[in-house]
Short mmCIF file of N, CA and C in Angstrom, two decimals:
data_model
loop_
_atom_site.label_atom_id
_atom_site.label_comp_id
_atom_site.label_asym_id
_atom_site.label_seq_id
_atom_site.Cartn_x
_atom_site.Cartn_y
_atom_site.Cartn_z
N UNK D 279 -8.67 23.34 -12.49
CA UNK D 279 -7.59 23.15 -13.44
C UNK D 279 -8.20 22.85 -14.80
N UNK D 280 -7.67 23.45 -15.79
CA UNK D 280 -8.01 23.05 -17.15
C UNK D 280 -6.76 22.41 -17.72
N UNK D 281 -6.95 21.49 -18.62
CA UNK D 281 -5.81 20.75 -19.14
C UNK D 281 -5.87 20.72 -20.66
N UNK D 282 -4.81 21.21 -21.29
CA UNK D 282 -4.71 21.12 -22.74
C UNK D 282 -4.65 19.66 -23.18
N UNK D 283 -4.01 18.83 -22.37
CA UNK D 283 -3.91 17.40 -22.70
C UNK D 283 -5.31 16.79 -22.70
N UNK D 284 -6.08 17.08 -21.64
CA UNK D 284 -7.44 16.54 -21.55
C UNK D 284 -8.30 17.03 -22.71
N UNK D 285 -8.18 18.31 -23.03
CA UNK D 285 -8.98 18.88 -24.11
C UNK D 285 -8.63 18.26 -25.46
N UNK D 286 -7.38 17.89 -25.66
CA UNK D 286 -6.95 17.31 -26.94
C UNK D 286 -7.20 15.80 -27.03
N UNK D 287 -7.52 15.19 -25.91
CA UNK D 287 -7.74 13.74 -25.88
C UNK D 287 -9.08 13.41 -26.53
N UNK D 288 -9.15 12.40 -27.39
CA UNK D 288 -10.43 12.02 -28.00
C UNK D 288 -11.47 11.66 -26.92
N UNK D 289 -12.73 11.91 -27.23
CA UNK D 289 -13.82 11.68 -26.27
C UNK D 289 -13.84 10.24 -25.76
N UNK D 290 -13.61 9.28 -26.63
CA UNK D 290 -13.61 7.86 -26.20
C UNK D 290 -12.49 7.61 -25.19
N UNK D 291 -11.35 8.22 -25.40
CA UNK D 291 -10.24 8.06 -24.45
C UNK D 291 -10.54 8.75 -23.13
N UNK D 292 -11.19 9.93 -23.19
CA UNK D 292 -11.57 10.61 -21.94
C UNK D 292 -12.53 9.74 -21.13
N UNK D 293 -13.51 9.14 -21.82
CA UNK D 293 -14.46 8.26 -21.12
C UNK D 293 -13.74 7.05 -20.53
N UNK D 294 -12.80 6.48 -21.27
CA UNK D 294 -12.05 5.32 -20.77
C UNK D 294 -11.20 5.70 -19.56
N UNK D 295 -10.59 6.89 -19.58
CA UNK D 295 -9.79 7.35 -18.44
C UNK D 295 -10.68 7.48 -17.21
N UNK D 296 -11.83 8.11 -17.37
CA UNK D 296 -12.74 8.27 -16.23
C UNK D 296 -13.21 6.93 -15.69
N UNK D 297 -13.46 5.97 -16.58
CA UNK D 297 -13.84 4.62 -16.12
C UNK D 297 -12.70 4.00 -15.31
N UNK D 298 -11.47 4.15 -15.78
CA UNK D 298 -10.32 3.61 -15.05
C UNK D 298 -10.12 4.31 -13.72
N UNK D 299 -10.37 5.60 -13.66
CA UNK D 299 -10.27 6.34 -12.40
C UNK D 299 -11.29 5.80 -11.41
N UNK D 300 -12.50 5.55 -11.88
CA UNK D 300 -13.54 5.01 -10.98
C UNK D 300 -13.17 3.63 -10.45
N UNK D 301 -12.34 2.89 -11.20
CA UNK D 301 -11.87 1.58 -10.77
C UNK D 301 -10.56 1.66 -9.99
N UNK D 302 -10.06 2.89 -9.78
CA UNK D 302 -8.82 3.11 -9.03
C UNK D 302 -7.60 2.55 -9.76
N UNK D 303 -7.61 2.60 -11.07
CA UNK D 303 -6.53 2.06 -11.91
C UNK D 303 -5.68 3.20 -12.46
N UNK D 304 -4.85 3.78 -11.62
CA UNK D 304 -4.05 4.95 -11.96
C UNK D 304 -3.15 4.74 -13.17
N UNK D 305 -2.35 3.68 -13.13
CA UNK D 305 -1.38 3.47 -14.21
C UNK D 305 -2.06 3.16 -15.54
N UNK D 306 -3.15 2.42 -15.49
CA UNK D 306 -3.87 2.15 -16.74
C UNK D 306 -4.48 3.44 -17.30
N UNK D 307 -4.90 4.35 -16.43
CA UNK D 307 -5.43 5.64 -16.88
C UNK D 307 -4.32 6.47 -17.53
N UNK D 308 -3.13 6.44 -16.96
CA UNK D 308 -1.99 7.14 -17.56
C UNK D 308 -1.71 6.56 -18.94
N UNK D 309 -1.71 5.24 -19.04
CA UNK D 309 -1.47 4.58 -20.33
C UNK D 309 -2.54 4.98 -21.34
N UNK D 310 -3.78 5.01 -20.91
CA UNK D 310 -4.88 5.39 -21.81
C UNK D 310 -4.69 6.81 -22.35
N UNK D 311 -4.26 7.72 -21.49
CA UNK D 311 -4.00 9.09 -21.94
C UNK D 311 -2.89 9.10 -22.99
N UNK D 312 -1.78 8.45 -22.66
CA UNK D 312 -0.65 8.45 -23.60
C UNK D 312 -1.01 7.77 -24.92
N UNK D 313 -1.76 6.66 -24.83
CA UNK D 313 -2.15 5.94 -26.05
C UNK D 313 -3.16 6.72 -26.89
N UNK D 314 -3.80 7.72 -26.30
CA UNK D 314 -4.78 8.52 -27.04
C UNK D 314 -4.15 9.52 -27.99
N UNK D 315 -2.83 9.62 -27.96
CA UNK D 315 -2.11 10.55 -28.84
C UNK D 315 -1.22 9.76 -29.79
N UNK D 316 -0.99 10.32 -30.98
CA UNK D 316 -0.09 9.64 -31.92
C UNK D 316 1.34 9.60 -31.37
N UNK D 317 2.09 8.58 -31.78
CA UNK D 317 3.50 8.46 -31.42
C UNK D 317 4.20 9.78 -31.77
N UNK D 318 5.04 10.26 -30.90
CA UNK D 318 5.76 11.49 -31.15
C UNK D 318 5.10 12.72 -30.55
N UNK D 319 3.79 12.64 -30.26
CA UNK D 319 3.12 13.79 -29.65
C UNK D 319 2.47 13.42 -28.32
N UNK D 320 2.86 12.27 -27.79
CA UNK D 320 2.29 11.81 -26.51
C UNK D 320 2.82 12.67 -25.37
N UNK D 321 1.95 12.96 -24.41
CA UNK D 321 2.43 13.68 -23.22
C UNK D 321 3.38 12.78 -22.42
N UNK D 322 4.25 13.41 -21.65
CA UNK D 322 5.16 12.65 -20.80
C UNK D 322 4.41 11.96 -19.67
N UNK D 323 5.11 11.06 -18.99
CA UNK D 323 4.48 10.31 -17.89
C UNK D 323 4.00 11.24 -16.79
N UNK D 324 4.82 12.21 -16.41
CA UNK D 324 4.43 13.10 -15.32
C UNK D 324 3.25 13.98 -15.70
N UNK D 325 3.23 14.43 -16.94
CA UNK D 325 2.09 15.25 -17.40
C UNK D 325 0.81 14.43 -17.41
N UNK D 326 0.91 13.19 -17.90
CA UNK D 326 -0.27 12.32 -17.91
C UNK D 326 -0.71 11.99 -16.49
N UNK D 327 0.24 11.77 -15.59
CA UNK D 327 -0.09 11.49 -14.20
C UNK D 327 -0.78 12.68 -13.55
N UNK D 328 -0.34 13.89 -13.87
CA UNK D 328 -1.00 15.09 -13.36
C UNK D 328 -2.46 15.15 -13.81
N UNK D 329 -2.71 14.78 -15.06
CA UNK D 329 -4.09 14.78 -15.58
C UNK D 329 -4.92 13.73 -14.85
N UNK D 330 -4.34 12.55 -14.61
CA UNK D 330 -5.06 11.50 -13.88
C UNK D 330 -5.38 11.95 -12.46
N UNK D 331 -4.42 12.57 -11.79
CA UNK D 331 -4.67 13.08 -10.43
C UNK D 331 -5.80 14.11 -10.46
N UNK D 332 -5.79 14.98 -11.45
CA UNK D 332 -6.86 15.97 -11.61
C UNK D 332 -8.21 15.30 -11.83
N UNK D 333 -8.25 14.23 -12.65
CA UNK D 333 -9.51 13.51 -12.89
C UNK D 333 -10.00 12.85 -11.60
N UNK D 334 -9.10 12.32 -10.80
CA UNK D 334 -9.49 11.76 -9.50
C UNK D 334 -10.22 12.82 -8.69
N UNK D 335 -9.62 14.01 -8.59
CA UNK D 335 -10.25 15.08 -7.81
C UNK D 335 -11.59 15.50 -8.42
N UNK D 336 -11.63 15.65 -9.74
CA UNK D 336 -12.86 16.07 -10.42
C UNK D 336 -14.00 15.08 -10.19
N UNK D 337 -13.65 13.80 -10.09
CA UNK D 337 -14.66 12.76 -9.90
C UNK D 337 -14.91 12.47 -8.42
N UNK D 338 -14.34 13.30 -7.54
CA UNK D 338 -14.60 13.17 -6.10
C UNK D 338 -13.93 11.97 -5.47
N UNK D 339 -12.78 11.56 -6.00
CA UNK D 339 -12.07 10.40 -5.47
C UNK D 339 -10.72 10.83 -4.92
N UNK D 340 -10.19 10.03 -4.01
CA UNK D 340 -8.84 10.26 -3.48
C UNK D 340 -7.83 9.70 -4.45
N UNK D 341 -6.83 10.49 -4.77
CA UNK D 341 -5.75 9.99 -5.62
C UNK D 341 -4.76 9.18 -4.80
N UNK D 342 -4.43 9.70 -3.62
CA UNK D 342 -3.52 8.97 -2.74
C UNK D 342 -4.32 7.98 -1.92
N UNK D 343 -3.71 6.86 -1.57
CA UNK D 343 -4.45 5.87 -0.79
C UNK D 343 -4.79 6.40 0.60
N UNK D 344 -5.98 6.14 1.05
CA UNK D 344 -6.40 6.57 2.37
C UNK D 344 -5.96 5.59 3.44
N UNK D 345 -6.16 5.95 4.68
CA UNK D 345 -5.79 5.04 5.77
C UNK D 345 -6.61 3.76 5.73
N UNK D 346 -5.99 2.67 6.12
CA UNK D 346 -6.70 1.40 6.21
C UNK D 346 -7.53 1.38 7.49
N UNK D 347 -8.54 0.53 7.48
CA UNK D 347 -9.38 0.35 8.67
C UNK D 347 -8.56 -0.31 9.79
N UNK D 348 -8.85 -0.01 11.04
CA UNK D 348 -8.14 -0.69 12.14
C UNK D 348 -8.34 -2.20 12.06
N UNK D 349 -7.31 -2.93 12.43
CA UNK D 349 -7.35 -4.38 12.35
C UNK D 349 -7.93 -4.99 13.61
N UNK D 350 -8.67 -6.06 13.42
CA UNK D 350 -9.28 -6.80 14.52
C UNK D 350 -8.51 -8.11 14.69
N UNK D 351 -7.86 -8.33 15.84
CA UNK D 351 -7.10 -9.56 16.04
C UNK D 351 -7.93 -10.83 15.85
N UNK D 352 -9.22 -10.80 16.18
CA UNK D 352 -10.06 -12.00 15.98
C UNK D 352 -10.21 -12.30 14.49
N UNK D 353 -10.38 -11.25 13.69
CA UNK D 353 -10.46 -11.43 12.24
C UNK D 353 -9.14 -11.95 11.69
N UNK D 354 -8.04 -11.40 12.17
CA UNK D 354 -6.72 -11.89 11.73
C UNK D 354 -6.53 -13.36 12.10
N UNK D 355 -6.97 -13.73 13.30
CA UNK D 355 -6.85 -15.13 13.73
C UNK D 355 -7.68 -16.04 12.84
N UNK D 356 -8.86 -15.60 12.44
CA UNK D 356 -9.70 -16.41 11.53
C UNK D 356 -9.02 -16.56 10.18
N UNK D 357 -8.41 -15.50 9.67
CA UNK D 357 -7.66 -15.59 8.40
C UNK D 357 -6.51 -16.56 8.54
N UNK D 358 -5.77 -16.45 9.65
CA UNK D 358 -4.62 -17.32 9.88
C UNK D 358 -5.03 -18.79 9.95
N UNK D 359 -6.18 -19.06 10.55
CA UNK D 359 -6.65 -20.45 10.69
C UNK D 359 -6.95 -21.10 9.34
N UNK D 360 -7.26 -20.29 8.34
CA UNK D 360 -7.57 -20.84 7.01
C UNK D 360 -6.33 -21.09 6.16
N UNK D 361 -5.17 -20.70 6.65
CA UNK D 361 -3.95 -20.83 5.86
C UNK D 361 -3.26 -22.16 6.11
N UNK D 362 -2.57 -22.69 5.09
CA UNK D 362 -1.85 -23.95 5.28
C UNK D 362 -0.60 -23.74 6.12
N UNK D 363 -0.18 -24.77 6.80
CA UNK D 363 1.06 -24.72 7.56
C UNK D 363 0.82 -24.48 9.04
N UNK D 364 1.87 -24.77 9.81
CA UNK D 364 1.84 -24.58 11.26
C UNK D 364 2.43 -23.21 11.57
N UNK D 365 1.65 -22.32 12.20
CA UNK D 365 2.19 -20.98 12.51
C UNK D 365 3.39 -21.07 13.44
N UNK D 366 4.45 -20.31 13.08
CA UNK D 366 5.63 -20.26 13.94
C UNK D 366 5.96 -18.83 14.37
N UNK D 367 5.40 -17.83 13.69
CA UNK D 367 5.63 -16.44 14.08
C UNK D 367 4.66 -15.54 13.35
N UNK D 368 4.42 -14.37 13.93
CA UNK D 368 3.73 -13.28 13.25
C UNK D 368 4.78 -12.19 13.10
N UNK D 369 4.87 -11.63 11.91
CA UNK D 369 5.91 -10.66 11.64
C UNK D 369 5.32 -9.39 11.03
N UNK D 370 5.85 -8.24 11.44
CA UNK D 370 5.51 -6.96 10.84
C UNK D 370 6.70 -6.53 9.99
N UNK D 371 6.42 -6.16 8.75
CA UNK D 371 7.47 -5.85 7.79
C UNK D 371 7.14 -4.54 7.07
N UNK D 372 8.07 -3.61 7.05
CA UNK D 372 7.86 -2.36 6.32
C UNK D 372 7.89 -2.61 4.82
N UNK D 373 7.06 -1.87 4.10
CA UNK D 373 7.06 -1.88 2.65
C UNK D 373 6.74 -0.46 2.21
N UNK D 374 7.01 -0.15 0.97
CA UNK D 374 6.73 1.20 0.49
C UNK D 374 6.36 1.19 -0.98
N UNK D 375 5.70 2.25 -1.39
CA UNK D 375 5.39 2.44 -2.79
C UNK D 375 5.52 3.93 -3.09
N UNK D 376 5.06 4.35 -4.23
CA UNK D 376 5.25 5.74 -4.62
C UNK D 376 4.47 6.72 -3.75
N UNK D 377 3.54 6.24 -2.92
CA UNK D 377 2.79 7.12 -2.03
C UNK D 377 3.40 7.19 -0.64
N UNK D 378 4.12 6.16 -0.23
CA UNK D 378 4.72 6.21 1.09
C UNK D 378 4.89 4.84 1.71
N UNK D 379 5.10 4.85 3.03
CA UNK D 379 5.38 3.65 3.79
C UNK D 379 4.11 3.00 4.31
N UNK D 380 4.18 1.68 4.47
CA UNK D 380 3.11 0.89 5.05
C UNK D 380 3.75 -0.29 5.77
N UNK D 381 2.98 -0.98 6.59
CA UNK D 381 3.47 -2.17 7.28
C UNK D 381 2.59 -3.34 6.89
N UNK D 382 3.24 -4.44 6.49
CA UNK D 382 2.52 -5.68 6.19
C UNK D 382 2.61 -6.60 7.40
N UNK D 383 1.49 -7.21 7.76
CA UNK D 383 1.49 -8.26 8.78
C UNK D 383 1.54 -9.59 8.05
N UNK D 384 2.47 -10.44 8.47
CA UNK D 384 2.73 -11.70 7.79
C UNK D 384 2.68 -12.83 8.81
N UNK D 385 2.05 -13.93 8.40
CA UNK D 385 2.09 -15.15 9.22
C UNK D 385 3.19 -16.04 8.64
N UNK D 386 4.16 -16.40 9.47
CA UNK D 386 5.25 -17.29 9.06
C UNK D 386 4.86 -18.69 9.50
N UNK D 387 4.96 -19.65 8.57
CA UNK D 387 4.57 -21.03 8.88
C UNK D 387 5.70 -22.00 8.55
N UNK D 388 5.63 -23.15 9.22
CA UNK D 388 6.45 -24.32 8.88
C UNK D 388 5.49 -25.39 8.39
N UNK D 389 6.05 -26.32 7.67
CA UNK D 389 5.29 -27.50 7.21
C UNK D 389 4.02 -27.11 6.46
N UNK D 390 4.12 -26.37 5.38
CA UNK D 390 5.34 -25.99 4.66
C UNK D 390 5.88 -24.64 5.13
N UNK D 391 7.18 -24.43 4.86
CA UNK D 391 7.80 -23.14 5.13
C UNK D 391 7.19 -22.12 4.18
N UNK D 392 6.57 -21.10 4.74
CA UNK D 392 5.94 -20.08 3.89
C UNK D 392 5.71 -18.81 4.69
N UNK D 393 5.42 -17.75 3.97
CA UNK D 393 4.97 -16.48 4.56
C UNK D 393 3.63 -16.15 3.91
N UNK D 394 2.65 -15.85 4.73
CA UNK D 394 1.31 -15.54 4.24
C UNK D 394 0.96 -14.11 4.63
N UNK D 395 0.62 -13.31 3.63
CA UNK D 395 0.22 -11.92 3.88
C UNK D 395 -1.14 -11.92 4.56
N UNK D 396 -1.24 -11.26 5.70
CA UNK D 396 -2.51 -11.16 6.42
C UNK D 396 -3.18 -9.81 6.25
N UNK D 397 -2.38 -8.74 6.24
CA UNK D 397 -2.97 -7.40 6.17
C UNK D 397 -1.88 -6.39 5.85
N UNK D 398 -2.31 -5.26 5.30
CA UNK D 398 -1.44 -4.11 5.09
C UNK D 398 -2.01 -2.95 5.89
N UNK D 399 -1.13 -2.25 6.60
CA UNK D 399 -1.54 -1.13 7.44
C UNK D 399 -0.91 0.14 6.85
N UNK D 400 -1.77 1.08 6.50
CA UNK D 400 -1.31 2.36 5.95
C UNK D 400 -2.09 3.47 6.64
N UNK D 401 -1.39 4.50 7.05
CA UNK D 401 -2.06 5.63 7.70
C UNK D 401 -1.78 6.95 7.00
N UNK D 402 -1.55 6.91 5.70
CA UNK D 402 -1.34 8.12 4.93
C UNK D 402 -0.09 8.03 4.10
N UNK D 403 0.08 9.01 3.22
CA UNK D 403 1.25 9.05 2.37
C UNK D 403 2.40 9.75 3.06
N UNK D 404 3.52 9.81 2.39
CA UNK D 404 4.71 10.40 2.99
C UNK D 404 4.71 11.91 3.00
N UNK D 405 3.63 12.54 2.53
CA UNK D 405 3.52 13.99 2.71
C UNK D 405 3.54 14.31 4.21
N UNK D 406 3.21 13.33 5.03
CA UNK D 406 3.26 13.50 6.49
C UNK D 406 4.66 13.90 6.95
N UNK D 407 5.68 13.40 6.25
CA UNK D 407 7.05 13.75 6.62
C UNK D 407 7.30 15.24 6.41
N UNK D 408 6.68 15.80 5.40
CA UNK D 408 6.88 17.21 5.09
C UNK D 408 6.12 18.13 6.03
N UNK D 409 4.96 17.68 6.51
CA UNK D 409 4.18 18.55 7.39
C UNK D 409 4.38 18.21 8.87
N UNK D 410 5.33 17.32 9.17
CA UNK D 410 5.74 17.07 10.54
C UNK D 410 4.78 16.24 11.38
N UNK D 411 3.92 15.42 10.76
CA UNK D 411 2.96 14.65 11.56
C UNK D 411 3.45 13.25 11.93
N UNK D 412 4.63 12.84 11.48
CA UNK D 412 5.25 11.59 11.92
C UNK D 412 6.72 11.87 12.16
N UNK D 413 7.46 11.13 12.97
CA UNK D 413 7.00 10.04 13.80
C UNK D 413 6.26 10.54 15.03
N UNK D 414 5.68 9.66 15.83
CA UNK D 414 5.73 8.21 15.68
C UNK D 414 4.91 7.75 14.48
N UNK D 415 5.23 6.59 14.01
CA UNK D 415 4.55 6.02 12.85
C UNK D 415 3.32 5.26 13.34
N UNK D 416 2.11 5.74 13.06
CA UNK D 416 0.91 5.06 13.56
C UNK D 416 0.72 3.67 12.98
N UNK D 417 1.21 3.43 11.76
CA UNK D 417 1.08 2.08 11.20
C UNK D 417 1.95 1.09 11.98
N UNK D 418 3.09 1.55 12.49
CA UNK D 418 3.94 0.69 13.31
C UNK D 418 3.27 0.40 14.65
N UNK D 419 2.65 1.42 15.23
CA UNK D 419 1.96 1.22 16.50
C UNK D 419 0.80 0.23 16.35
N UNK D 420 0.03 0.36 15.26
CA UNK D 420 -1.07 -0.57 15.03
C UNK D 420 -0.56 -1.97 14.74
N UNK D 421 0.54 -2.08 14.00
CA UNK D 421 1.12 -3.40 13.72
C UNK D 421 1.54 -4.08 15.01
N UNK D 422 2.13 -3.31 15.93
CA UNK D 422 2.53 -3.90 17.20
C UNK D 422 1.32 -4.35 18.00
N UNK D 423 0.27 -3.53 18.00
CA UNK D 423 -0.94 -3.88 18.76
C UNK D 423 -1.61 -5.12 18.17
N UNK D 424 -1.95 -5.06 16.88
CA UNK D 424 -2.70 -6.16 16.26
C UNK D 424 -1.83 -7.39 16.07
N UNK D 425 -0.59 -7.19 15.63
CA UNK D 425 0.30 -8.34 15.43
C UNK D 425 0.67 -9.01 16.73
N UNK D 426 0.91 -8.21 17.77
CA UNK D 426 1.21 -8.79 19.07
C UNK D 426 0.05 -9.58 19.63
N UNK D 427 -1.17 -9.04 19.48
CA UNK D 427 -2.36 -9.75 19.96
C UNK D 427 -2.58 -11.04 19.19
N UNK D 428 -2.36 -11.02 17.88
CA UNK D 428 -2.52 -12.24 17.08
C UNK D 428 -1.47 -13.27 17.49
N UNK D 429 -0.24 -12.85 17.65
CA UNK D 429 0.82 -13.78 18.05
C UNK D 429 0.49 -14.43 19.40
N UNK D 430 -0.03 -13.62 20.32
CA UNK D 430 -0.41 -14.16 21.63
C UNK D 430 -1.52 -15.20 21.48
N UNK D 431 -2.52 -14.91 20.65
CA UNK D 431 -3.62 -15.87 20.41
C UNK D 431 -3.10 -17.19 19.84
N UNK D 432 -2.11 -17.07 18.94
CA UNK D 432 -1.59 -18.26 18.27
C UNK D 432 -0.49 -18.96 19.06
N UNK D 433 -0.02 -18.30 20.13
CA UNK D 433 1.06 -18.87 20.94
C UNK D 433 2.39 -18.90 20.22
N UNK D 434 2.65 -17.88 19.39
CA UNK D 434 3.91 -17.79 18.66
C UNK D 434 4.53 -16.42 18.92
N UNK D 435 5.82 -16.26 18.61
CA UNK D 435 6.44 -14.95 18.80
C UNK D 435 5.96 -13.92 17.78
N UNK D 436 6.02 -12.65 18.18
CA UNK D 436 5.77 -11.54 17.29
C UNK D 436 7.11 -10.87 17.02
N UNK D 437 7.41 -10.60 15.75
CA UNK D 437 8.69 -9.99 15.39
C UNK D 437 8.46 -8.74 14.56
N UNK D 438 9.09 -7.65 14.97
CA UNK D 438 9.06 -6.40 14.23
C UNK D 438 10.44 -5.78 14.42
N UNK D 439 11.32 -5.96 13.45
CA UNK D 439 12.72 -5.57 13.60
C UNK D 439 12.92 -4.06 13.61
N UNK D 440 11.97 -3.29 13.08
CA UNK D 440 12.17 -1.84 12.99
C UNK D 440 10.89 -1.09 13.34
N UNK D 441 10.46 -1.16 14.60
CA UNK D 441 9.19 -0.53 14.98
C UNK D 441 9.24 1.00 15.06
N UNK D 442 10.44 1.58 15.11
CA UNK D 442 10.55 3.02 15.31
C UNK D 442 10.68 3.83 14.02
N UNK D 443 11.08 3.17 12.94
CA UNK D 443 11.24 3.87 11.67
C UNK D 443 11.16 2.89 10.51
N UNK D 444 10.69 3.37 9.36
CA UNK D 444 10.61 2.49 8.20
C UNK D 444 11.99 1.96 7.79
N UNK D 445 12.06 0.66 7.56
CA UNK D 445 13.28 0.01 7.10
C UNK D 445 12.88 -1.28 6.40
N UNK D 446 12.85 -1.24 5.08
CA UNK D 446 12.42 -2.42 4.34
C UNK D 446 13.55 -3.43 4.15
N UNK D 447 14.70 -3.16 4.77
CA UNK D 447 15.80 -4.12 4.73
C UNK D 447 16.14 -4.63 6.13
N UNK D 448 15.25 -4.40 7.09
CA UNK D 448 15.48 -4.87 8.46
C UNK D 448 15.50 -6.40 8.48
N UNK D 449 16.23 -6.97 9.43
CA UNK D 449 16.29 -8.44 9.51
C UNK D 449 14.90 -9.06 9.66
N UNK D 450 14.72 -10.16 9.00
CA UNK D 450 13.44 -10.88 9.06
C UNK D 450 13.51 -11.96 10.14
N UNK D 451 12.35 -12.47 10.55
CA UNK D 451 12.28 -13.45 11.63
C UNK D 451 13.10 -14.69 11.30
N UNK D 452 12.96 -15.21 10.10
CA UNK D 452 13.69 -16.42 9.73
C UNK D 452 15.20 -16.18 9.67
N UNK D 453 15.62 -14.92 9.45
CA UNK D 453 17.05 -14.64 9.41
C UNK D 453 17.75 -15.02 10.72
N UNK D 454 17.06 -14.80 11.84
CA UNK D 454 17.67 -15.09 13.13
C UNK D 454 16.76 -15.90 14.02
N UNK D 455 15.71 -16.48 13.42
CA UNK D 455 14.70 -17.22 14.18
C UNK D 455 14.25 -16.42 15.39
N UNK D 456 13.93 -15.12 15.10
CA UNK D 456 13.33 -14.29 16.13
C UNK D 456 14.30 -13.48 16.94
N UNK D 457 15.61 -13.54 16.60
CA UNK D 457 16.57 -12.74 17.36
C UNK D 457 16.31 -11.25 17.11
N UNK D 458 16.53 -10.44 18.09
CA UNK D 458 16.37 -9.00 17.92
C UNK D 458 15.10 -8.51 18.54
N UNK D 459 14.80 -7.21 18.36
CA UNK D 459 13.62 -6.62 19.00
C UNK D 459 12.33 -7.20 18.47
N UNK D 460 11.33 -7.22 19.32
CA UNK D 460 10.01 -7.67 18.87
C UNK D 460 8.94 -6.91 19.58
#
């Protein structure tokens, strides 16, 4: 791909964009491209994002987030042990961003009442929906495996209100103190 936007961008801005790409700072790279042009002649957000995606490829980097490493319940238990509060549940919660769905594993505690993020599980972007490779959702399967094992180690319930499909508005553990599927 050749880009008229890239060609018109000052050399200092091109170097700054590439530095931001190497740091995985997509939005800051988009801002750098837009700021490299005078007001009124700035490329649109989508055009600048296309240039950033192209720079990721040119520099041998993934633009979309790759799959996370498999979780180790012993490592999760060590993380949980360092957190304040008394564990009362382990919860899997769907979340999403512009690339797709992911599952967060959360430790729910009392004394003090809190939720502590333990890990995020992602197994690809939502392009999978277009090419027919999900469901089942592998991030949900891993959340059930790792979250269930952690909950068993801690002697608390594991809660995942929507294990079969992404739902970021599914009932939370504290909503029903564990009522519903797990």
